XYZ file of C-alpha atoms in Angstrom:
306
model
C 40.267 50.690 28.361
C 37.759 53.157 28.494
C 36.375 55.283 31.064
C 32.907 55.001 32.506
C 32.105 58.652 31.550
C 32.934 57.675 27.850
C 30.476 54.558 28.019
C 27.849 56.943 29.388
C 28.317 59.354 26.425
C 28.039 56.506 23.798
C 24.842 54.998 25.662
C 23.207 58.426 25.673
C 23.717 58.907 22.057
C 22.290 55.459 21.543
C 19.046 56.363 23.790
C 18.680 59.770 21.804
C 18.531 57.912 18.372
C 15.947 55.599 20.160
C 13.761 57.985 21.687
C 12.966 61.637 21.028
C 11.956 61.977 24.663
C 15.616 61.808 25.932
C 16.964 65.247 26.591
C 20.701 65.914 27.980
C 21.922 68.958 29.985
C 25.294 69.819 31.103
C 26.989 72.729 32.958
C 29.757 73.672 30.640
C 31.695 70.445 30.981
C 30.059 68.732 28.025
C 33.605 67.629 26.426
C 34.344 66.029 29.968
C 31.077 64.359 30.760
C 30.860 63.252 27.169
C 27.329 64.665 26.488
C 29.121 66.345 23.662
C 28.491 63.170 21.502
C 24.692 63.784 22.001
C 24.943 67.297 21.757
C 26.828 67.070 18.209
C 23.788 64.652 16.750
C 20.907 66.212 18.648
C 21.598 70.276 19.419
C 17.733 70.656 19.433
C 17.787 68.383 22.694
C 20.880 69.612 24.260
C 20.903 72.201 26.941
C 24.203 73.805 28.208
C 23.196 76.099 31.012
C 26.959 77.334 31.738
C 28.471 76.920 35.223
C 24.891 76.940 36.901
C 24.302 73.719 38.276
C 21.549 74.435 40.336
C 19.700 76.095 37.301
C 20.317 72.751 35.339
C 18.375 70.456 37.977
C 15.559 73.024 37.962
C 15.583 72.857 34.060
C 15.562 69.079 34.110
C 13.000 68.943 36.537
C 10.511 71.255 34.287
C 11.593 69.118 31.153
C 10.472 65.972 33.160
C 7.149 67.158 33.799
C 6.570 68.192 30.147
C 7.198 64.342 29.480
C 10.898 64.300 28.494
C 13.567 62.060 30.070
C 16.233 64.323 31.224
C 19.852 63.293 31.785
C 21.805 65.894 33.448
C 25.619 65.745 33.846
C 28.372 67.664 35.537
C 31.302 66.514 37.649
C 30.261 64.594 40.834
C 31.372 67.189 43.180
C 29.070 69.829 41.701
C 26.066 67.621 41.123
C 25.909 66.308 44.572
C 27.638 69.324 46.283
C 26.299 72.770 44.578
C 22.912 71.283 43.205
C 22.303 69.286 46.663
C 19.096 71.089 47.598
C 17.395 71.312 44.147
C 18.024 67.591 43.734
C 16.390 66.951 47.201
C 13.613 69.405 46.941
C 13.010 69.868 43.140
C 13.595 66.330 42.030
C 13.494 63.650 44.555
C 10.495 65.391 46.742
C 8.033 64.816 44.071
C 9.767 61.799 42.685
C 10.502 63.615 39.298
C 11.910 61.525 36.241
C 15.303 63.011 36.138
C 18.703 61.229 35.801
C 21.442 63.005 37.173
C 24.774 61.306 35.660
C 27.782 62.547 37.584
C 31.217 62.158 36.015
C 34.648 62.598 37.649
C 33.870 60.888 41.085
C 36.112 59.709 43.357
C 39.895 60.607 43.658
C 40.743 59.219 40.118
C 39.920 62.972 39.104
C 43.734 63.152 39.469
C 45.671 66.422 39.538
C 42.478 68.540 39.797
C 42.825 68.182 43.567
C 40.378 67.986 46.574
C 38.463 70.706 45.070
C 37.363 68.485 42.133
C 37.385 65.113 43.917
C 34.090 63.842 45.242
C 34.373 61.312 48.158
C 31.209 62.092 49.620
C 28.756 61.654 47.057
C 27.443 58.463 47.437
C 26.381 59.384 50.955
C 24.804 62.586 49.774
C 22.614 61.084 47.231
C 21.668 57.988 49.313
C 20.247 59.897 52.300
C 17.561 61.659 50.076
C 14.250 59.719 49.997
C 13.142 58.341 46.451
C 16.505 58.434 45.125
C 18.100 55.509 43.337
C 21.927 55.273 43.513
C 24.028 53.310 41.054
C 27.994 53.083 40.485
C 28.632 51.043 37.575
C 32.191 49.123 37.314
C 33.202 48.936 33.807
C 32.045 50.219 30.644
C 29.778 47.226 30.052
C 27.815 47.590 32.856
C 27.678 51.439 32.616
C 25.630 50.895 29.269
C 23.287 48.553 30.951
C 22.871 50.838 33.667
C 21.937 53.877 31.415
C 19.520 51.893 29.480
C 17.948 50.612 33.014
C 17.640 54.213 34.158
C 15.637 55.358 30.990
C 13.333 52.806 31.368
C 13.007 53.300 35.138
C 10.180 56.016 36.384
C 11.794 58.048 38.763
C 15.018 59.942 40.158
C 18.467 58.287 39.617
C 21.951 59.289 40.450
C 24.772 57.499 38.527
C 28.520 57.488 39.506
C 31.070 57.753 36.729
C 34.684 57.910 36.534
C 37.339 59.807 34.783
C 39.682 56.707 34.580
C 40.027 54.246 31.829
C 38.756 51.022 33.149
C 38.991 47.429 31.283
C 35.666 45.503 30.351
C 35.108 43.171 33.352
C 31.574 41.935 32.971
C 30.263 39.673 30.441
C 29.342 41.319 27.332
C 25.769 39.873 27.658
C 25.611 40.915 31.461
C 22.472 42.884 31.934
C 22.191 45.030 35.175
C 19.641 44.525 37.902
C 19.798 45.888 41.319
C 20.919 42.807 42.786
C 24.661 42.311 43.834
C 26.457 40.149 41.184
C 28.912 37.538 42.367
C 31.918 38.063 40.046
C 34.606 35.582 41.598
C 33.638 32.648 43.756
C 36.049 32.129 46.570
C 36.045 30.634 50.029
C 36.206 32.132 53.574
C 36.609 35.820 52.765
C 34.203 37.966 50.723
C 34.951 41.456 49.430
C 32.024 43.420 48.272
C 33.147 46.059 45.741
C 31.799 48.896 43.969
C 32.901 51.167 40.967
C 36.628 50.905 39.615
C 37.309 49.079 43.076
C 35.911 45.936 41.284
C 38.844 46.090 39.270
C 41.615 46.839 41.905
C 40.115 43.878 43.914
C 40.270 41.755 41.044
C 44.120 42.495 40.666
C 44.628 41.976 44.413
C 43.105 38.690 44.331
C 45.683 37.487 41.788
C 48.381 38.583 44.338
C 46.742 36.865 47.012
C 47.361 33.673 45.297
C 50.687 33.445 46.671
C 48.926 33.251 50.078
C 46.687 30.544 49.162
C 44.091 33.151 49.900
C 41.078 33.109 47.386
C 38.276 35.596 48.262
C 34.853 35.632 46.780
C 34.460 39.065 44.840
C 31.129 40.600 44.556
C 30.200 43.626 42.261
C 27.740 46.123 43.936
C 26.292 48.615 41.558
C 23.197 49.448 43.501
C 23.820 51.371 46.267
C 19.961 52.434 46.750
C 17.788 50.416 47.396
C 20.550 48.675 49.118
C 20.003 44.871 48.239
C 20.368 44.043 52.086
C 18.705 40.481 51.682
C 21.431 39.404 48.971
C 24.253 40.978 50.659
C 23.273 39.192 54.236
C 22.955 35.721 52.265
C 26.393 36.128 50.554
C 28.296 37.187 54.019
C 26.781 34.374 55.607
C 28.646 31.988 53.471
C 32.040 33.416 54.585
C 33.981 33.961 57.716
C 35.123 37.583 57.053
C 33.830 40.521 55.334
C 35.589 43.512 53.252
C 34.176 46.262 51.659
C 36.036 48.606 48.981
C 35.003 51.756 47.236
C 36.684 54.826 45.900
C 34.550 57.051 48.489
C 34.515 57.954 52.412
C 34.108 54.747 54.328
C 31.784 56.952 56.081
C 28.133 57.009 54.195
C 29.126 54.753 51.451
C 29.210 50.906 50.610
C 30.958 50.120 53.942
C 28.629 51.607 56.262
C 25.608 50.172 54.281
C 26.907 46.767 54.572
C 27.987 47.028 58.269
C 24.557 48.511 58.814
C 22.554 45.673 56.996
C 24.846 43.038 58.764
C 24.238 44.536 62.322
C 20.652 44.116 62.169
C 20.369 40.582 61.131
C 23.664 38.668 61.227
C 26.418 40.636 63.282
C 30.120 39.741 62.129
C 33.182 42.336 61.718
C 33.426 44.249 58.436
C 37.085 45.632 57.281
C 36.508 48.775 55.276
C 38.802 49.650 52.205
C 38.322 53.266 51.039
C 38.987 56.954 52.044
C 39.187 57.271 55.853
C 37.607 60.455 56.633
C 40.044 62.585 54.672
C 40.006 64.970 51.508
C 41.603 63.986 48.332
C 44.872 65.440 47.186
C 46.506 66.184 43.888
C 48.340 63.391 41.860
C 47.874 61.338 39.042
C 45.141 58.684 39.257
C 47.222 55.599 39.810
C 49.397 57.310 42.372
C 46.446 58.208 44.269
C 45.266 54.862 44.407
C 48.501 53.952 45.766
C 48.644 56.677 48.279
C 45.156 55.827 49.763
C 45.869 52.339 49.566
C 43.144 51.247 47.062
C 45.405 49.847 44.656
C 45.972 46.182 44.231
C 48.882 46.106 46.541
C 47.057 48.178 49.167
C 44.206 45.859 49.220
C 46.350 42.755 49.347
C 47.978 44.411 52.642
C 44.621 44.997 54.137
C 43.430 41.594 53.783
C 46.555 40.194 54.872
C 46.741 42.698 58.115
C 43.332 41.643 59.097
C 43.351 37.952 58.188
C 46.744 37.437 60.864
């Protein structure tokens, strides 16, 4: 088990060894975001700006104009919230080559509570033109995503988590922006993003007792949204579910429903945070409280199938 933020720290260190263009920035949270790994080996290419997220994004923009590839990190709530205007106007508007890698997203931040839990960041980042929004599901995908982001020319937002996640994807997995059919089933399809791929996989094990075998699709790229591929997969099934550790407003569920409404209208059942703030608790307790654990997902499917 390894958190995607930990896989990010390792991938960033590898990129630093590969290219002198890579620089890292942090806002006083490098031990938590794991940019500390990069800082220890490359102190001359690491900049801790203190608790000043807006300033961090401005410095990252300047470094990109000087030819560097900046990776700017802090908690998702601060990156997408406090620094939203700087990301919009200073990075995305001129389409600068800045990578915002935001850790501790979703409710699984845990005991820190609602003030540190970001359940709106996918929506906040996706609405900005020129921005690419990526949500890796496990450590394997995280490393592939970070390598892809380094090669891609333009602004990228990567959503990372605090909670440990098992390796799910094949070791030779290579990220691209298309959805990945993780498990082929019949009649029902679940589009999942981030750690919900893991939780849905556990739920599918529980559903075997009911002779229900959903297809499970990993959706790591929220923007540009892979609309054609999502519709093509949905057409092969009778029911569509979406699963995300994010508000059901402005996230994966909204995007899937919007895409289907234009070309292939069908009912979409949303599994996510239902327009509420988070609360304090241990990560697994919170997943259960919000119905995002395996048992909760199983019950949502059964109640909508009946």
